[in-house]
mmCIF file with all atom_site columns, C-alpha atoms in Angstrom:
data_model
loop_
_atom_site.group_PDB
_atom_site.id
_atom_site.type_symbol
_atom_site.label_atom_id
_atom_site.label_alt_id
_atom_site.label_comp_id
_atom_site.label_asym_id
_atom_site.label_entity_id
_atom_site.label_seq_id
_atom_site.pdbx_PDB_ins_code
_atom_site.Cartn_x
_atom_site.Cartn_y
_atom_site.Cartn_z
_atom_site.occupancy
_atom_site.B_iso_or_equiv
_atom_site.pdbx_formal_charge
_atom_site.auth_seq_id
_atom_site.auth_comp_id
_atom_site.auth_asym_id
_atom_site.auth_atom_id
_atom_site.pdbx_PDB_model_num
ATOM 1   C CA . MET A 1 1   ? 115.291 113.112 83.885  1.00 0.00 ? 1   MET A CA 1
ATOM 2   C CA . SER A 1 2   ? 115.483 111.056 87.292  1.00 0.00 ? 2   SER A CA 1
ATOM 3   C CA . ARG A 1 3   ? 115.590 114.188 89.443  1.00 0.00 ? 3   ARG A CA 1
ATOM 4   C CA . PHE A 1 4   ? 113.376 115.651 86.662  1.00 0.00 ? 4   PHE A CA 1
ATOM 5   C CA . PHE A 1 5   ? 110.271 113.354 88.231  1.00 0.00 ? 5   PHE A CA 1
ATOM 6   C CA . ALA A 1 6   ? 110.899 114.177 91.279  1.00 0.00 ? 6   ALA A CA 1
ATOM 7   C CA . PHE A 1 7   ? 111.336 117.237 91.211  1.00 0.00 ? 7   PHE A CA 1
ATOM 8   C CA . LEU A 1 8   ? 107.265 117.299 89.030  1.00 0.00 ? 8   LEU A CA 1
ATOM 9   C CA . THR A 1 9   ? 106.541 114.665 91.861  1.00 0.00 ? 9   THR A CA 1
ATOM 10  C CA . LEU A 1 10  ? 107.521 116.693 94.562  1.00 0.00 ? 10  LEU A CA 1
ATOM 11  C CA . VAL A 1 11  ? 105.640 120.315 92.664  1.00 0.00 ? 11  VAL A CA 1
ATOM 12  C CA . ALA A 1 12  ? 102.623 117.934 92.284  1.00 0.00 ? 12  ALA A CA 1
ATOM 13  C CA . TRP A 1 13  ? 102.594 116.502 96.053  1.00 0.00 ? 13  TRP A CA 1
ATOM 14  C CA . SER A 1 14  ? 103.288 120.291 97.740  1.00 0.00 ? 14  SER A CA 1
ATOM 15  C CA . LEU A 1 15  ? 100.553 121.561 95.485  1.00 0.00 ? 15  LEU A CA 1
ATOM 16  C CA . TRP A 1 16  ? 97.533  118.919 95.815  1.00 0.00 ? 16  TRP A CA 1
ATOM 17  C CA . LEU A 1 17  ? 98.207  119.208 100.278 1.00 0.00 ? 17  LEU A CA 1
ATOM 18  C CA . GLY A 1 18  ? 98.709  123.148 100.073 1.00 0.00 ? 18  GLY A CA 1
ATOM 19  C CA . GLY A 1 19  ? 95.809  123.141 98.250  1.00 0.00 ? 19  GLY A CA 1
ATOM 20  C CA . LEU A 1 20  ? 94.065  120.788 100.758 1.00 0.00 ? 20  LEU A CA 1
ATOM 21  C CA . VAL A 1 21  ? 95.025  122.429 103.723 1.00 0.00 ? 21  VAL A CA 1
ATOM 22  C CA . THR A 1 22  ? 93.670  125.940 102.574 1.00 0.00 ? 22  THR A CA 1
ATOM 23  C CA . LEU A 1 23  ? 90.602  124.939 101.016 1.00 0.00 ? 23  LEU A CA 1
ATOM 24  C CA . PHE A 1 24  ? 89.783  123.576 104.727 1.00 0.00 ? 24  PHE A CA 1
ATOM 25  C CA . LEU A 1 25  ? 91.052  126.993 106.178 1.00 0.00 ? 25  LEU A CA 1
ATOM 26  C CA . CYS A 1 26  ? 89.021  129.303 103.492 1.00 0.00 ? 26  CYS A CA 1
ATOM 27  C CA . VAL A 1 27  ? 85.704  127.293 103.599 1.00 0.00 ? 27  VAL A CA 1
ATOM 28  C CA . LEU A 1 28  ? 86.630  127.663 107.407 1.00 0.00 ? 28  LEU A CA 1
ATOM 29  C CA . ALA A 1 29  ? 87.163  131.187 107.421 1.00 0.00 ? 29  ALA A CA 1
ATOM 30  C CA . LEU A 1 30  ? 83.942  131.872 105.469 1.00 0.00 ? 30  LEU A CA 1
ATOM 31  C CA . PHE A 1 31  ? 81.238  130.013 107.527 1.00 0.00 ? 31  PHE A CA 1
ATOM 32  C CA . ASN A 1 32  ? 83.121  131.825 110.582 1.00 0.00 ? 32  ASN A CA 1
ATOM 33  C CA . HIS A 1 33  ? 82.647  135.160 108.994 1.00 0.00 ? 33  HIS A CA 1
ATOM 34  C CA . ASN A 1 34  ? 78.763  134.786 107.095 1.00 0.00 ? 34  ASN A CA 1
ATOM 35  C CA . HIS A 1 35  ? 77.385  131.337 107.263 1.00 0.00 ? 35  HIS A CA 1
ATOM 36  C CA . SER A 1 36  ? 74.736  132.355 104.178 1.00 0.00 ? 36  SER A CA 1
ATOM 37  C CA . LEU A 1 37  ? 77.576  133.628 102.076 1.00 0.00 ? 37  LEU A CA 1
ATOM 38  C CA . ALA A 1 38  ? 79.441  129.972 102.902 1.00 0.00 ? 38  ALA A CA 1
ATOM 39  C CA . ALA A 1 39  ? 77.075  128.181 102.400 1.00 0.00 ? 39  ALA A CA 1
ATOM 40  C CA . GLN A 1 40  ? 76.526  129.392 98.271  1.00 0.00 ? 40  GLN A CA 1
ATOM 41  C CA . SER A 1 41  ? 80.218  129.331 97.801  1.00 0.00 ? 41  SER A CA 1
ATOM 42  C CA . ALA A 1 42  ? 81.523  126.553 99.595  1.00 0.00 ? 42  ALA A CA 1
ATOM 43  C CA . PRO A 1 43  ? 80.241  124.443 97.269  1.00 0.00 ? 43  PRO A CA 1
ATOM 44  C CA . ILE A 1 44  ? 81.044  126.014 94.530  1.00 0.00 ? 44  ILE A CA 1
ATOM 45  C CA . LEU A 1 45  ? 84.537  125.427 96.282  1.00 0.00 ? 45  LEU A CA 1
ATOM 46  C CA . PHE A 1 46  ? 84.870  122.055 95.654  1.00 0.00 ? 46  PHE A CA 1
ATOM 47  C CA . VAL A 1 47  ? 83.732  121.425 93.216  1.00 0.00 ? 47  VAL A CA 1
ATOM 48  C CA . THR A 1 48  ? 86.796  123.344 91.578  1.00 0.00 ? 48  THR A CA 1
ATOM 49  C CA . PHE A 1 49  ? 89.002  122.019 93.581  1.00 0.00 ? 49  PHE A CA 1
ATOM 50  C CA . GLU A 1 50  ? 87.907  118.573 93.233  1.00 0.00 ? 50  GLU A CA 1
ATOM 51  C CA . ARG A 1 51  ? 88.918  119.113 89.155  1.00 0.00 ? 51  ARG A CA 1
ATOM 52  C CA . TYR A 1 52  ? 91.898  120.385 90.500  1.00 0.00 ? 52  TYR A CA 1
ATOM 53  C CA . GLN A 1 53  ? 92.850  117.485 92.577  1.00 0.00 ? 53  GLN A CA 1
ATOM 54  C CA . LEU A 1 54  ? 92.271  114.924 90.544  1.00 0.00 ? 54  LEU A CA 1
ATOM 55  C CA . ILE A 1 55  ? 94.677  116.868 88.195  1.00 0.00 ? 55  ILE A CA 1
ATOM 56  C CA . LEU A 1 56  ? 97.546  117.097 90.435  1.00 0.00 ? 56  LEU A CA 1
ATOM 57  C CA . ALA A 1 57  ? 96.511  113.000 91.440  1.00 0.00 ? 57  ALA A CA 1
ATOM 58  C CA . ALA A 1 58  ? 97.031  112.280 87.798  1.00 0.00 ? 58  ALA A CA 1
ATOM 59  C CA . ILE A 1 59  ? 100.524 114.187 87.539  1.00 0.00 ? 59  ILE A CA 1
ATOM 60  C CA . VAL A 1 60  ? 102.019 112.933 90.838  1.00 0.00 ? 60  VAL A CA 1
ATOM 61  C CA . LEU A 1 61  ? 100.749 109.821 90.232  1.00 0.00 ? 61  LEU A CA 1
ATOM 62  C CA . THR A 1 62  ? 102.349 109.199 86.829  1.00 0.00 ? 62  THR A CA 1
ATOM 63  C CA . SER A 1 63  ? 105.459 111.224 87.698  1.00 0.00 ? 63  SER A CA 1
ATOM 64  C CA . THR A 1 64  ? 106.221 108.757 90.647  1.00 0.00 ? 64  THR A CA 1
ATOM 65  C CA . VAL A 1 65  ? 105.937 105.908 88.414  1.00 0.00 ? 65  VAL A CA 1
ATOM 66  C CA . ALA A 1 66  ? 108.494 107.759 85.809  1.00 0.00 ? 66  ALA A CA 1
ATOM 67  C CA . TRP A 1 67  ? 111.091 108.552 88.547  1.00 0.00 ? 67  TRP A CA 1
ATOM 68  C CA . ARG A 1 68  ? 110.481 104.988 90.164  1.00 0.00 ? 68  ARG A CA 1
ATOM 69  C CA . PHE A 1 69  ? 111.483 103.052 86.654  1.00 0.00 ? 69  PHE A CA 1
ATOM 70  C CA . THR A 1 70  ? 114.369 106.184 86.442  1.00 0.00 ? 70  THR A CA 1
ATOM 71  C CA . THR A 1 71  ? 115.764 105.115 89.931  1.00 0.00 ? 71  THR A CA 1
ATOM 72  C CA . LYS A 1 72  ? 116.208 102.085 91.654  1.00 0.00 ? 72  LYS A CA 1
ATOM 73  C CA . ASN A 1 73  ? 114.834 103.372 95.099  1.00 0.00 ? 73  ASN A CA 1
ATOM 74  C CA . LEU A 1 74  ? 112.598 101.570 96.259  1.00 0.00 ? 74  LEU A CA 1
ATOM 75  C CA . LEU A 1 75  ? 111.557 104.026 98.768  1.00 0.00 ? 75  LEU A CA 1
ATOM 76  C CA . ILE A 1 76  ? 109.219 105.327 95.839  1.00 0.00 ? 76  ILE A CA 1
ATOM 77  C CA . ASN A 1 77  ? 106.991 102.124 95.482  1.00 0.00 ? 77  ASN A CA 1
ATOM 78  C CA . LEU A 1 78  ? 105.668 103.436 99.318  1.00 0.00 ? 78  LEU A CA 1
ATOM 79  C CA . LEU A 1 79  ? 105.031 106.661 97.954  1.00 0.00 ? 79  LEU A CA 1
ATOM 80  C CA . PHE A 1 80  ? 103.038 105.486 95.078  1.00 0.00 ? 80  PHE A CA 1
ATOM 81  C CA . LEU A 1 81  ? 101.257 103.885 97.082  1.00 0.00 ? 81  LEU A CA 1
ATOM 82  C CA . LEU A 1 82  ? 100.501 106.547 99.559  1.00 0.00 ? 82  LEU A CA 1
ATOM 83  C CA . LEU A 1 83  ? 99.142  108.945 96.337  1.00 0.00 ? 83  LEU A CA 1
ATOM 84  C CA . CYS A 1 84  ? 97.175  105.435 95.631  1.00 0.00 ? 84  CYS A CA 1
ATOM 85  C CA . LEU A 1 85  ? 95.515  105.495 98.457  1.00 0.00 ? 85  LEU A CA 1
ATOM 86  C CA . SER A 1 86  ? 94.989  109.870 98.053  1.00 0.00 ? 86  SER A CA 1
ATOM 87  C CA . SER A 1 87  ? 94.140  109.318 95.099  1.00 0.00 ? 87  SER A CA 1
ATOM 88  C CA . LEU A 1 88  ? 91.035  107.657 95.625  1.00 0.00 ? 88  LEU A CA 1
ATOM 89  C CA . GLY A 1 89  ? 89.132  110.444 98.338  1.00 0.00 ? 89  GLY A CA 1
ATOM 90  C CA . ALA A 1 90  ? 89.839  112.692 95.138  1.00 0.00 ? 90  ALA A CA 1
ATOM 91  C CA . ILE A 1 91  ? 88.002  110.044 93.065  1.00 0.00 ? 91  ILE A CA 1
ATOM 92  C CA . ALA A 1 92  ? 85.335  109.665 95.836  1.00 0.00 ? 92  ALA A CA 1
ATOM 93  C CA . SER A 1 93  ? 84.192  113.063 96.177  1.00 0.00 ? 93  SER A CA 1
ATOM 94  C CA . PRO A 1 94  ? 83.103  113.783 93.157  1.00 0.00 ? 94  PRO A CA 1
ATOM 95  C CA . LEU A 1 95  ? 81.624  110.384 92.031  1.00 0.00 ? 95  LEU A CA 1
ATOM 96  C CA . TYR A 1 96  ? 80.119  109.782 95.127  1.00 0.00 ? 96  TYR A CA 1
ATOM 97  C CA . PHE A 1 97  ? 79.471  112.960 97.635  1.00 0.00 ? 97  PHE A CA 1
ATOM 98  C CA . THR A 1 98  ? 79.340  116.192 96.029  1.00 0.00 ? 98  THR A CA 1
ATOM 99  C CA . LYS A 1 99  ? 77.527  114.183 93.464  1.00 0.00 ? 99  LYS A CA 1
ATOM 100 C CA . GLN A 1 100 ? 74.824  113.783 96.386  1.00 0.00 ? 100 GLN A CA 1
ATOM 101 C CA . MET A 1 101 ? 75.161  116.539 98.101  1.00 0.00 ? 101 MET A CA 1
ATOM 102 C CA . GLU A 1 102 ? 74.968  118.766 94.948  1.00 0.00 ? 102 GLU A CA 1
ATOM 103 C CA . ALA A 1 103 ? 71.580  116.952 94.596  1.00 0.00 ? 103 ALA A CA 1
ATOM 104 C CA . LEU A 1 104 ? 70.095  117.489 97.829  1.00 0.00 ? 104 LEU A CA 1
ATOM 105 C CA . ARG A 1 105 ? 71.472  120.729 98.038  1.00 0.00 ? 105 ARG A CA 1
ATOM 106 C CA . GLN A 1 106 ? 69.454  122.207 94.819  1.00 0.00 ? 106 GLN A CA 1
ATOM 107 C CA . GLN A 1 107 ? 66.545  120.700 96.301  1.00 0.00 ? 107 GLN A CA 1
ATOM 108 C CA . GLY A 1 108 ? 67.025  122.927 99.310  1.00 0.00 ? 108 GLY A CA 1
ATOM 109 C CA . GLU A 1 109 ? 67.381  120.039 101.736 1.00 0.00 ? 109 GLU A CA 1
ATOM 110 C CA . SER A 1 110 ? 70.762  120.480 102.804 1.00 0.00 ? 110 SER A CA 1
ATOM 111 C CA . ASN A 1 111 ? 69.045  120.300 106.867 1.00 0.00 ? 111 ASN A CA 1
ATOM 112 C CA . THR A 1 112 ? 68.884  116.382 106.040 1.00 0.00 ? 112 THR A CA 1
ATOM 113 C CA . PRO A 1 113 ? 70.073  113.333 107.618 1.00 0.00 ? 113 PRO A CA 1
ATOM 114 C CA . LYS A 1 114 ? 70.998  112.226 104.770 1.00 0.00 ? 114 LYS A CA 1
ATOM 115 C CA . PHE A 1 115 ? 73.295  115.932 103.085 1.00 0.00 ? 115 PHE A CA 1
ATOM 116 C CA . LYS A 1 116 ? 74.691  115.625 107.313 1.00 0.00 ? 116 LYS A CA 1
ATOM 117 C CA . THR A 1 117 ? 75.330  111.921 106.755 1.00 0.00 ? 117 THR A CA 1
ATOM 118 C CA . LEU A 1 118 ? 76.743  112.603 103.222 1.00 0.00 ? 118 LEU A CA 1
ATOM 119 C CA . HIS A 1 119 ? 78.242  115.932 104.368 1.00 0.00 ? 119 HIS A CA 1
ATOM 120 C CA . SER A 1 120 ? 80.587  113.656 108.018 1.00 0.00 ? 120 SER A CA 1
ATOM 121 C CA . GLN A 1 121 ? 81.815  111.179 105.291 1.00 0.00 ? 121 GLN A CA 1
ATOM 122 C CA . SER A 1 122 ? 83.128  113.371 102.794 1.00 0.00 ? 122 SER A CA 1
ATOM 123 C CA . MET A 1 123 ? 84.593  115.132 105.321 1.00 0.00 ? 123 MET A CA 1
ATOM 124 C CA . TRP A 1 124 ? 86.172  112.241 106.925 1.00 0.00 ? 124 TRP A CA 1
ATOM 125 C CA . VAL A 1 125 ? 87.729  111.234 103.472 1.00 0.00 ? 125 VAL A CA 1
ATOM 126 C CA . TYR A 1 126 ? 89.272  114.766 103.091 1.00 0.00 ? 126 TYR A CA 1
ATOM 127 C CA . THR A 1 127 ? 90.862  114.914 106.664 1.00 0.00 ? 127 THR A CA 1
ATOM 128 C CA . THR A 1 128 ? 92.510  111.089 105.518 1.00 0.00 ? 128 THR A CA 1
ATOM 129 C CA . GLN A 1 129 ? 93.187  112.840 102.416 1.00 0.00 ? 129 GLN A CA 1
ATOM 130 C CA . ALA A 1 130 ? 95.382  115.369 103.969 1.00 0.00 ? 130 ALA A CA 1
ATOM 131 C CA . THR A 1 131 ? 97.213  112.875 106.230 1.00 0.00 ? 131 THR A CA 1
ATOM 132 C CA . LEU A 1 132 ? 97.555  110.488 103.790 1.00 0.00 ? 132 LEU A CA 1
ATOM 133 C CA . LEU A 1 133 ? 99.461  113.354 102.041 1.00 0.00 ? 133 LEU A CA 1
ATOM 134 C CA . LEU A 1 134 ? 101.613 114.330 105.052 1.00 0.00 ? 134 LEU A CA 1
ATOM 135 C CA . ILE A 1 135 ? 102.642 110.949 105.392 1.00 0.00 ? 135 ILE A CA 1
ATOM 136 C CA . CYS A 1 136 ? 103.245 111.284 101.473 1.00 0.00 ? 136 CYS A CA 1
ATOM 137 C CA . GLY A 1 137 ? 106.360 113.516 103.092 1.00 0.00 ? 137 GLY A CA 1
ATOM 138 C CA . PHE A 1 138 ? 108.409 111.172 105.132 1.00 0.00 ? 138 PHE A CA 1
ATOM 139 C CA . PRO A 1 139 ? 108.885 108.969 102.551 1.00 0.00 ? 139 PRO A CA 1
ATOM 140 C CA . LEU A 1 140 ? 109.285 111.768 99.484  1.00 0.00 ? 140 LEU A CA 1
ATOM 141 C CA . PHE A 1 141 ? 112.293 113.755 101.353 1.00 0.00 ? 141 PHE A CA 1
ATOM 142 C CA . THR A 1 142 ? 114.058 110.597 102.381 1.00 0.00 ? 142 THR A CA 1
ATOM 143 C CA . ALA A 1 143 ? 113.851 109.449 98.226  1.00 0.00 ? 143 ALA A CA 1
ATOM 144 C CA . LEU A 1 144 ? 114.664 112.589 97.957  1.00 0.00 ? 144 LEU A CA 1
ATOM 145 C CA . ARG A 1 145 ? 117.859 112.615 100.029 1.00 0.00 ? 145 ARG A CA 1
ATOM 146 C CA . LYS A 1 146 ? 119.429 109.488 98.943  1.00 0.00 ? 146 LYS A CA 1
ATOM 147 C CA . ALA A 1 147 ? 119.075 111.037 94.843  1.00 0.00 ? 147 ALA A CA 1
ATOM 148 C CA . THR A 1 148 ? 120.805 113.182 96.372  1.00 0.00 ? 148 THR A CA 1
ATOM 149 C CA . PRO A 1 149 ? 124.684 112.758 96.110  1.00 0.00 ? 149 PRO A CA 1
ATOM 150 C CA . THR A 1 150 ? 126.552 113.794 99.459  1.00 0.00 ? 150 THR A CA 1
ATOM 151 C CA . PRO A 1 151 ? 130.115 114.829 98.680  1.00 0.00 ? 151 PRO A CA 1
ATOM 152 C CA . SER A 1 152 ? 132.254 113.324 100.457 1.00 0.00 ? 152 SER A CA 1
ATOM 153 C CA . PRO A 1 153 ? 135.754 114.994 102.524 1.00 0.00 ? 153 PRO A CA 1
ATOM 154 C CA . ASP A 1 154 ? 138.153 113.478 100.091 1.00 0.00 ? 154 ASP A CA 1
ATOM 155 C CA . SER A 1 155 ? 136.635 114.530 96.920  1.00 0.00 ? 155 SER A CA 1
ATOM 156 C CA . SER A 1 156 ? 137.717 118.109 97.409  1.00 0.00 ? 156 SER A CA 1
ATOM 157 C CA . VAL A 1 157 ? 141.468 117.059 97.708  1.00 0.00 ? 157 VAL A CA 1
#
C-alpha cells in the first residue's frame, strides 16, 4: 500500500509542477506574440489552473499523509511541510489575488498601480510555489529511493 501512495504523491506532484511551468511558458508566449489576445485569455488560463492546482494539492497532501502512515520514512515529513507551503500559494491565489485582479480588470483598471502591485505579488507567489515544488523533488526522490530495496549481490546465489 505504501508504494501506491508514493506513486500517487509522485504523479500529483509532477502534474502540479509541470502545470505551473506550462502555465508560465504559455502565458509568456501569448504576451510575446499577441498582447491583446493574451490580456483576454491569460485570466481564463489562471482561473482554470487555480482550480486544477487546488485539486492536485488536495491529492498530493492526502497521499503524502497516507504514505507517511504506511512507512517509517521521516523524510516524508519534510516533503509534507514543503507541499503545505506550496499549497498556501494555491489557496492565496484564488482567494486574494485573482478575485481582486479580476474585479479591476472587469472595471477596465488593469493599468492601474493597484493592479500592477497585485500582479507582481501574484507573480511572486507563483514563482515561490514553483520553487518550493521543485525543491520537493529532492526529499520525494530520496524517499522513493529508500522505499525501493536494492538487491544484494549475495541474494542471487
